[in-house]
Amino acid sequence: MVLNWIWVAFFIVAFVIALVKLVFWGDFEVFPAMMDSTFASSKTAFEISLGLTGVLSLWLGIMKIGEKGGVVNVLARLLSPIFTKLFPDIPKGHPVTGSIFMNIAANMLGLDNAATPLGLKAMEQLKEIEDGRLKTEKEQGRISDSQMKEMSVTATNPMIMFLVLNTSGLTLIPISIMVYRAQMGAAQPTDIFIPILLATFFSTLAGIVITSFYQKINLLNRTILLTLGGAALVVASVIWGFGQMDSILMNKVSTSTANIMLMVIIIAFILAGVRKKVNVYDAFIEGAKEGFTTAVRIIPYLVAILVGIGVFRASGAMDMLIDGIRWCVEACGANSDFVGALPTALMKPLSGSGARGMMVDAMTTYGADSFIGRLSCIFQGSTDTTFYILAVYFGSVGIVKTRHAVACGLLADLAGIIAAIAIAYLFFG
């Protein structure tokens, strides 16, 4: 329901602003620009889905090998203690915990192409759990056909927690951002590494806390406290380790680490399949077919969300929002240096490619080593594309009632934005 009203608001706000521009300012270009954006965004949505087809087929094929080889079940057993606390509605030891871990690990390494198909696989398994529960309740006469139909398109607590862990954008190695900084002539392309790591950690922590509050999950228990403490220690160790390297070595090590770990996962899954005497090739083909089907299924959801965002941008509503924020900050007597980087922060929940363009534009306009240029990079790395993830992940399993998913995702984004601003002033202010 929330996503529905947000989508409607994109069009209504855009139309009103465009009408005002036409009537009072004589801007005859705004409506053609908005219509052009609808066609361009629709094309982009299809191209994204088409581009995902190969990657989805590859990684869902690899995951199928892992399933049949028993790797996912092993991961599920290892992660069961913490996952039973954060995902109490998931049956203990269920293979979906392994899929969730693989998705989170890929996100942490900045491997977006691998993370998406792994996440879609996890969402599909979460949907299977819910469908099984609903079928049992219907057979026992506890729910009617109409209730079952309505509940089958409603996001469950585990789905929402998993989605928020994705939208909070926990990233250990922001490879692509460092590459963009190098291309834009930054003297030290890696100087935003530690700030991004800190900001994304706070964003993820806030997402867990906020979602747990909504779902009445008790975080004050030994398992979760030890896990979060361990995560903080890992983050501190990574910060210290990379802090001992120069920029060139840091780029080489981060890139190599991410790709070596990815290749290790592939080889481990294949060897596990061989050990279990699985026909690895047939298992891969079986999973790859699921990837192709999923890629086709998400096209309508992507078209919907990207067209709404495109119209909102083309109308000039985003620029007006930024100008309004700048005026408010200056009226309060606060430092408004950070406002120039806000387009990246505000665009990131809506569109990854749009936020990337905003980041590059900020570095081009103000300089890669300017405060705004660096802050825009921290914004880009501290959160993820909330609405894109909502559209793709929920769309892949037919979820239309998102409950508190949007609120939790956006609040986690807000925490990441606030943390990014504070950390940028601390490091570069």
XYZ file of C-alpha atoms in Angstrom:
429
model
C 0.000 0.000 0.000
C 2.814 2.432 0.877
C 4.620 1.730 -2.366
C 1.350 2.300 -4.231
C 0.931 5.816 -2.802
C 4.586 6.679 -3.357
C 4.271 5.599 -6.988
C 1.094 7.678 -7.433
C 2.821 10.662 -5.772
C 5.674 10.530 -8.300
C 3.217 11.180 -11.134
C 0.891 13.656 -9.389
C 3.716 15.825 -8.027
C 5.527 15.718 -11.358
C 2.376 16.712 -13.282
C 1.534 19.616 -10.946
C 5.078 21.009 -11.079
C 5.218 20.652 -14.859
C 1.839 22.408 -15.207
C 3.045 25.304 -13.044
C 6.204 25.590 -15.150
C 4.169 25.660 -18.361
C 1.485 28.137 -17.236
C 3.557 30.572 -15.186
C 7.066 30.253 -16.638
C 6.265 29.356 -20.230
C 8.356 26.200 -20.116
C 7.215 24.290 -23.203
C 9.968 21.698 -22.841
C 8.919 20.142 -19.535
C 6.042 17.941 -20.767
C 7.992 16.596 -23.775
C 10.875 15.864 -21.376
C 8.543 13.971 -19.054
C 7.072 11.919 -21.874
C 10.534 11.197 -23.270
C 11.535 9.964 -19.812
C 8.640 7.470 -19.767
C 9.859 5.866 -22.998
C 13.508 5.997 -21.951
C 12.763 4.553 -18.498
C 10.631 1.745 -19.965
C 13.471 0.856 -22.309
C 15.968 0.988 -19.440
C 13.783 -1.303 -17.319
C 13.626 -3.879 -20.101
C 17.369 -3.620 -20.752
C 18.107 -4.116 -17.044
C 15.918 -7.228 -16.977
C 17.512 -8.472 -20.188
C 20.957 -7.809 -18.762
C 20.039 -9.695 -15.592
C 18.972 -12.783 -17.549
C 22.486 -14.120 -18.089
C 23.679 -13.264 -14.571
C 20.544 -14.727 -12.972
C 20.884 -17.911 -15.020
C 24.548 -18.239 -14.027
C 24.130 -17.704 -10.293
C 20.875 -19.573 -9.821
C 22.546 -22.438 -11.678
C 25.505 -22.291 -9.263
C 23.101 -22.091 -6.305
C 21.245 -25.186 -7.529
C 24.554 -27.074 -7.555
C 25.196 -25.816 -4.011
C 21.767 -26.980 -2.894
C 22.158 -30.471 -4.302
C 25.760 -30.639 -3.081
C 24.698 -29.859 0.483
C 26.689 -26.598 0.829
C 23.618 -24.458 1.448
C 22.421 -26.844 4.161
C 25.808 -26.670 5.886
C 25.673 -22.865 5.858
C 22.126 -23.012 7.195
C 23.195 -25.121 10.187
C 26.182 -22.876 10.953
C 24.085 -19.711 10.823
C 21.074 -21.154 12.602
C 21.843 -19.602 16.063
C 21.840 -15.970 14.845
C 19.217 -16.445 12.136
C 16.709 -17.960 14.554
C 16.937 -14.692 16.507
C 16.697 -12.260 13.564
C 14.321 -14.490 11.534
C 12.249 -16.309 14.194
C 9.595 -17.325 11.644
C 12.077 -19.321 9.526
C 12.212 -23.029 10.459
C 15.492 -23.891 12.188
C 18.137 -25.112 9.733
C 16.109 -24.245 6.621
C 18.285 -23.884 3.454
C 17.087 -20.299 2.963
C 19.494 -19.160 5.689
C 22.386 -20.291 3.495
C 20.966 -18.345 0.540
C 20.532 -15.221 2.689
C 24.140 -15.489 3.874
C 25.436 -15.841 0.307
C 23.467 -12.759 -0.736
C 24.736 -10.675 2.191
C 28.333 -11.832 1.576
C 28.119 -10.806 -2.098
C 26.736 -7.393 -1.105
C 29.531 -6.887 1.430
C 32.111 -7.527 -1.284
C 30.403 -5.087 -3.662
C 29.474 -7.891 -6.087
C 26.070 -6.530 -7.162
C 25.766 -8.868 -10.149
C 26.108 -11.897 -7.876
C 24.060 -10.476 -4.988
C 20.847 -9.909 -6.973
C 20.293 -13.489 -8.200
C 21.291 -14.886 -4.805
C 18.808 -12.512 -3.164
C 16.047 -13.492 -5.552
C 16.692 -17.142 -4.747
C 16.412 -16.394 -1.025
C 13.174 -14.455 -1.544
C 11.730 -17.341 -3.536
C 12.548 -19.742 -0.675
C 10.963 -17.383 1.866
C 7.837 -17.336 -0.293
C 7.795 -21.145 -0.380
C 7.905 -21.221 3.438
C 4.934 -18.856 3.642
C 2.972 -20.730 0.956
C 3.500 -23.970 2.861
C 2.283 -22.379 6.091
C -0.814 -20.933 4.404
C -1.631 -24.264 2.760
C -1.437 -26.022 6.130
C -3.666 -23.428 7.804
C -6.223 -23.699 4.998
C -6.297 -27.496 5.236
C -6.881 -27.171 8.989
C -9.769 -24.773 8.339
C -8.128 -21.804 10.068
C -8.233 -19.522 7.012
C -10.568 -19.235 4.018
C -9.656 -19.197 0.326
C -10.016 -15.404 0.184
C -7.817 -14.949 3.269
C -5.198 -17.270 1.804
C -5.197 -15.329 -1.453
C -4.736 -12.009 0.345
C -2.017 -13.288 2.674
C -0.106 -14.881 -0.190
C 0.638 -11.426 -1.672
C 1.591 -9.863 1.687
C 5.219 -9.491 2.781
C 6.164 -11.625 5.801
C 8.453 -10.527 8.646
C 11.439 -12.572 7.360
C 10.992 -11.110 3.857
C 11.037 -7.578 5.266
C 14.075 -8.167 7.511
C 15.939 -9.696 4.571
C 14.979 -6.824 2.293
C 16.122 -4.204 4.832
C 19.478 -5.972 5.183
C 19.809 -5.473 1.420
C 18.592 -1.877 1.261
C 20.912 -0.787 4.082
C 23.745 -1.599 1.689
C 26.441 -3.102 3.952
C 29.624 -2.945 1.852
C 33.144 -3.845 2.936
C 34.911 -3.170 -0.360
C 33.381 -0.351 -2.519
C 35.404 -1.210 -5.615
C 33.310 0.612 -8.243
C 33.270 3.907 -6.336
C 37.043 3.897 -5.960
C 37.372 3.215 -9.699
C 35.105 6.196 -10.513
C 37.191 8.432 -8.232
C 40.359 7.340 -9.996
C 38.787 8.076 -13.386
C 37.726 11.534 -12.175
C 41.306 12.387 -11.211
C 41.150 12.043 -7.413
C 44.580 12.399 -5.816
C 43.728 9.559 -3.407
C 40.859 7.479 -4.869
C 40.709 5.286 -1.756
C 40.374 8.085 0.808
C 36.613 7.445 1.028
C 37.077 3.730 1.840
C 36.986 4.021 5.634
C 34.185 6.673 5.691
C 31.985 4.445 3.465
C 32.705 1.420 5.656
C 31.667 3.334 8.769
C 28.556 4.886 7.198
C 27.267 1.635 5.714
C 27.852 -0.168 9.035
C 25.685 2.367 10.871
C 23.043 2.156 8.150
C 22.833 -1.636 8.448
C 22.831 -1.522 12.252
C 19.997 1.024 12.179
C 18.056 -1.148 9.725
C 18.310 -4.185 12.005
C 17.276 -2.205 15.088
C 14.349 -0.441 13.366
C 12.996 -3.630 11.769
C 13.398 -5.533 15.036
C 11.378 -2.826 16.777
C 8.547 -3.203 14.229
C 8.638 -6.999 14.492
C 9.097 -7.068 18.302
C 12.391 -8.979 18.077
C 14.487 -8.862 21.254
C 18.025 -7.787 20.338
C 19.282 -7.834 23.930
C 20.312 -11.468 23.946
C 23.733 -13.082 24.046
C 23.741 -14.459 20.488
C 22.842 -11.204 18.737
C 25.092 -9.068 20.942
C 28.054 -11.374 20.283
C 27.316 -11.378 16.537
C 27.019 -7.599 16.289
C 30.135 -7.226 18.438
C 31.987 -9.645 16.171
C 30.817 -7.723 13.101
C 32.113 -4.484 14.644
C 35.456 -6.194 15.293
C 35.654 -7.394 11.674
C 34.897 -3.881 10.422
C 37.587 -2.458 12.712
C 40.091 -5.079 11.499
C 39.355 -4.308 7.836
C 39.735 -0.591 8.512
C 43.064 -1.164 10.263
C 44.364 -3.575 7.596
C 43.559 -1.345 4.634
C 44.778 1.682 6.551
C 48.311 0.217 6.373
C 48.275 0.160 2.552
C 48.836 2.850 -0.038
C 46.079 3.635 -2.548
C 47.453 1.474 -5.370
C 47.923 -1.588 -3.162
C 44.504 -1.055 -1.554
C 42.765 -1.104 -4.945
C 44.640 -4.254 -5.990
C 43.981 -6.111 -2.741
C 40.278 -5.152 -2.545
C 39.615 -6.099 -6.173
C 41.547 -9.366 -5.909
C 39.934 -10.332 -2.587
C 36.409 -9.888 -3.924
C 37.023 -11.845 -7.122
C 39.062 -14.620 -5.464
C 36.303 -15.186 -2.905
C 33.714 -15.292 -5.681
C 35.710 -17.883 -7.609
C 36.278 -19.918 -4.437
C 32.504 -20.058 -3.932
C 31.946 -21.367 -7.464
C 34.670 -24.030 -7.167
C 33.505 -25.064 -3.676
C 29.929 -25.554 -4.907
C 31.057 -27.587 -7.910
C 33.370 -29.804 -5.831
C 30.611 -30.334 -3.257
C 28.313 -31.447 -6.061
C 30.940 -33.853 -7.412
C 31.513 -35.239 -3.885
C 27.767 -35.898 -3.519
C 27.785 -37.560 -6.967
C 25.425 -34.915 -8.362
C 25.179 -34.449 -12.117
C 26.634 -30.946 -11.840
C 25.881 -29.912 -15.402
C 22.212 -30.949 -15.232
C 21.839 -29.224 -11.840
C 23.275 -26.027 -13.303
C 20.883 -26.133 -16.267
C 17.936 -26.677 -13.911
C 18.858 -23.596 -11.865
C 19.644 -21.516 -14.955
C 16.129 -22.122 -16.297
C 14.739 -20.661 -13.062
C 16.969 -17.610 -13.582
C 15.532 -16.961 -17.032
C 11.957 -17.218 -15.741
C 12.691 -14.848 -12.867
C 14.253 -12.247 -15.172
C 11.097 -12.175 -17.305
C 8.821 -12.000 -14.247
C 10.375 -8.807 -12.843
C 10.017 -6.723 -16.048
C 6.584 -5.167 -15.197
C 7.701 -4.202 -11.697
C 10.877 -2.556 -12.964
C 9.000 -0.657 -15.683
C 6.559 0.685 -13.087
C 9.130 1.969 -10.605
C 11.662 3.342 -13.122
C 9.011 5.212 -15.143
C 7.696 6.850 -11.943
C 11.195 7.919 -10.935
C 11.998 9.156 -14.453
C 8.903 11.391 -14.599
C 9.678 12.802 -11.137
C 13.214 13.719 -12.199
C 12.252 15.130 -15.607
C 9.638 17.471 -14.109
C 12.312 19.223 -12.041
C 10.768 18.070 -8.749
C 14.097 16.681 -7.548
C 15.890 19.996 -8.182
C 13.162 21.902 -6.328
C 13.440 19.522 -3.389
C 17.202 20.082 -3.145
C 16.820 23.870 -3.360
C 14.175 23.771 -0.632
C 16.439 21.764 1.665
C 19.313 24.196 1.076
C 17.091 27.159 1.976
C 15.877 25.461 5.175
C 19.405 24.567 6.290
C 20.700 28.074 5.674
C 17.651 29.627 7.379
C 18.536 27.621 10.494
C 22.055 29.023 10.378
C 23.620 25.598 9.777
C 26.467 24.731 7.419
C 24.925 23.867 4.049
C 28.087 22.544 2.380
C 26.625 19.036 2.351
C 23.504 20.042 0.381
C 25.345 19.970 -2.950
C 25.874 16.229 -2.507
C 22.262 15.492 -1.494
C 21.061 14.660 -5.047
C 23.132 11.475 -4.823
C 21.637 10.616 -1.409
C 18.057 11.285 -2.494
C 18.459 9.497 -5.802
C 20.130 6.370 -4.365
C 16.922 4.823 -2.919
C 15.229 5.435 -6.278
C 17.825 4.504 -8.873
C 21.347 3.101 -8.665
C 22.329 4.357 -12.113
C 20.720 7.744 -11.384
C 22.663 8.065 -8.117
C 25.847 7.034 -9.897
C 25.236 9.787 -12.440
C 24.637 12.291 -9.632
C 27.887 11.208 -7.954
C 29.892 11.624 -11.156
C 28.201 14.978 -11.806
C 29.131 16.170 -8.284
C 32.766 15.191 -8.805
C 32.768 16.842 -12.246
C 31.168 20.058 -10.978
C 32.972 20.490 -7.657
C 36.050 18.279 -8.093
C 36.730 14.694 -7.043
C 38.663 15.857 -3.972
C 36.169 18.511 -2.901
C 34.021 18.027 0.192
C 30.901 17.636 -1.967
C 32.656 15.231 -4.339
C 33.811 13.012 -1.493
C 30.478 13.168 0.350
C 28.593 12.155 -2.788
C 30.817 9.061 -2.986
C 30.098 8.230 0.670
C 26.359 8.626 -0.008
C 26.665 6.292 -2.992
C 28.322 3.610 -0.878
C 26.410 3.942 2.380
C 22.920 2.804 1.247
C 21.329 0.821 -1.562
C 18.540 1.248 -4.126
C 15.562 0.713 -1.809
C 12.756 1.050 -4.364
C 14.619 -0.949 -7.006
C 15.156 -3.771 -4.500
C 11.509 -3.553 -3.403
C 10.330 -3.767 -6.999
C 12.655 -6.597 -8.029
C 12.648 -8.768 -4.900
C 8.957 -8.480 -4.046
C 7.974 -8.469 -7.710
C 9.799 -11.756 -8.307
C 7.449 -13.546 -5.879
C 4.283 -11.530 -6.526
C 4.241 -9.549 -3.261
C 2.130 -6.362 -3.525
C 1.406 -5.581 0.138
C 4.737 -4.452 1.557
C 3.614 -3.636 5.151
C 6.461 -1.863 7.009
C 9.171 -2.713 4.442
C 9.241 0.754 2.845
C 9.323 2.560 6.201
C 12.134 0.385 7.577
C 14.153 0.591 4.361
C 13.867 4.375 4.122
C 14.648 4.877 7.825
C 17.796 2.770 7.378
C 18.667 4.957 4.369
C 18.107 8.076 6.475
C 20.428 6.721 9.160
C 23.053 6.072 6.492
C 22.674 9.607 5.104
C 23.007 11.231 8.548
C 26.005 9.023 9.373
C 27.611 9.843 6.011
C 27.274 13.603 6.590
C 28.706 13.392 10.125
C 31.586 11.144 9.029
C 32.371 13.353 6.013
C 32.673 16.418 8.265
C 34.854 14.364 10.615
C 37.241 13.185 7.886
C 37.125 16.003 5.304
C 35.302 18.966 6.879
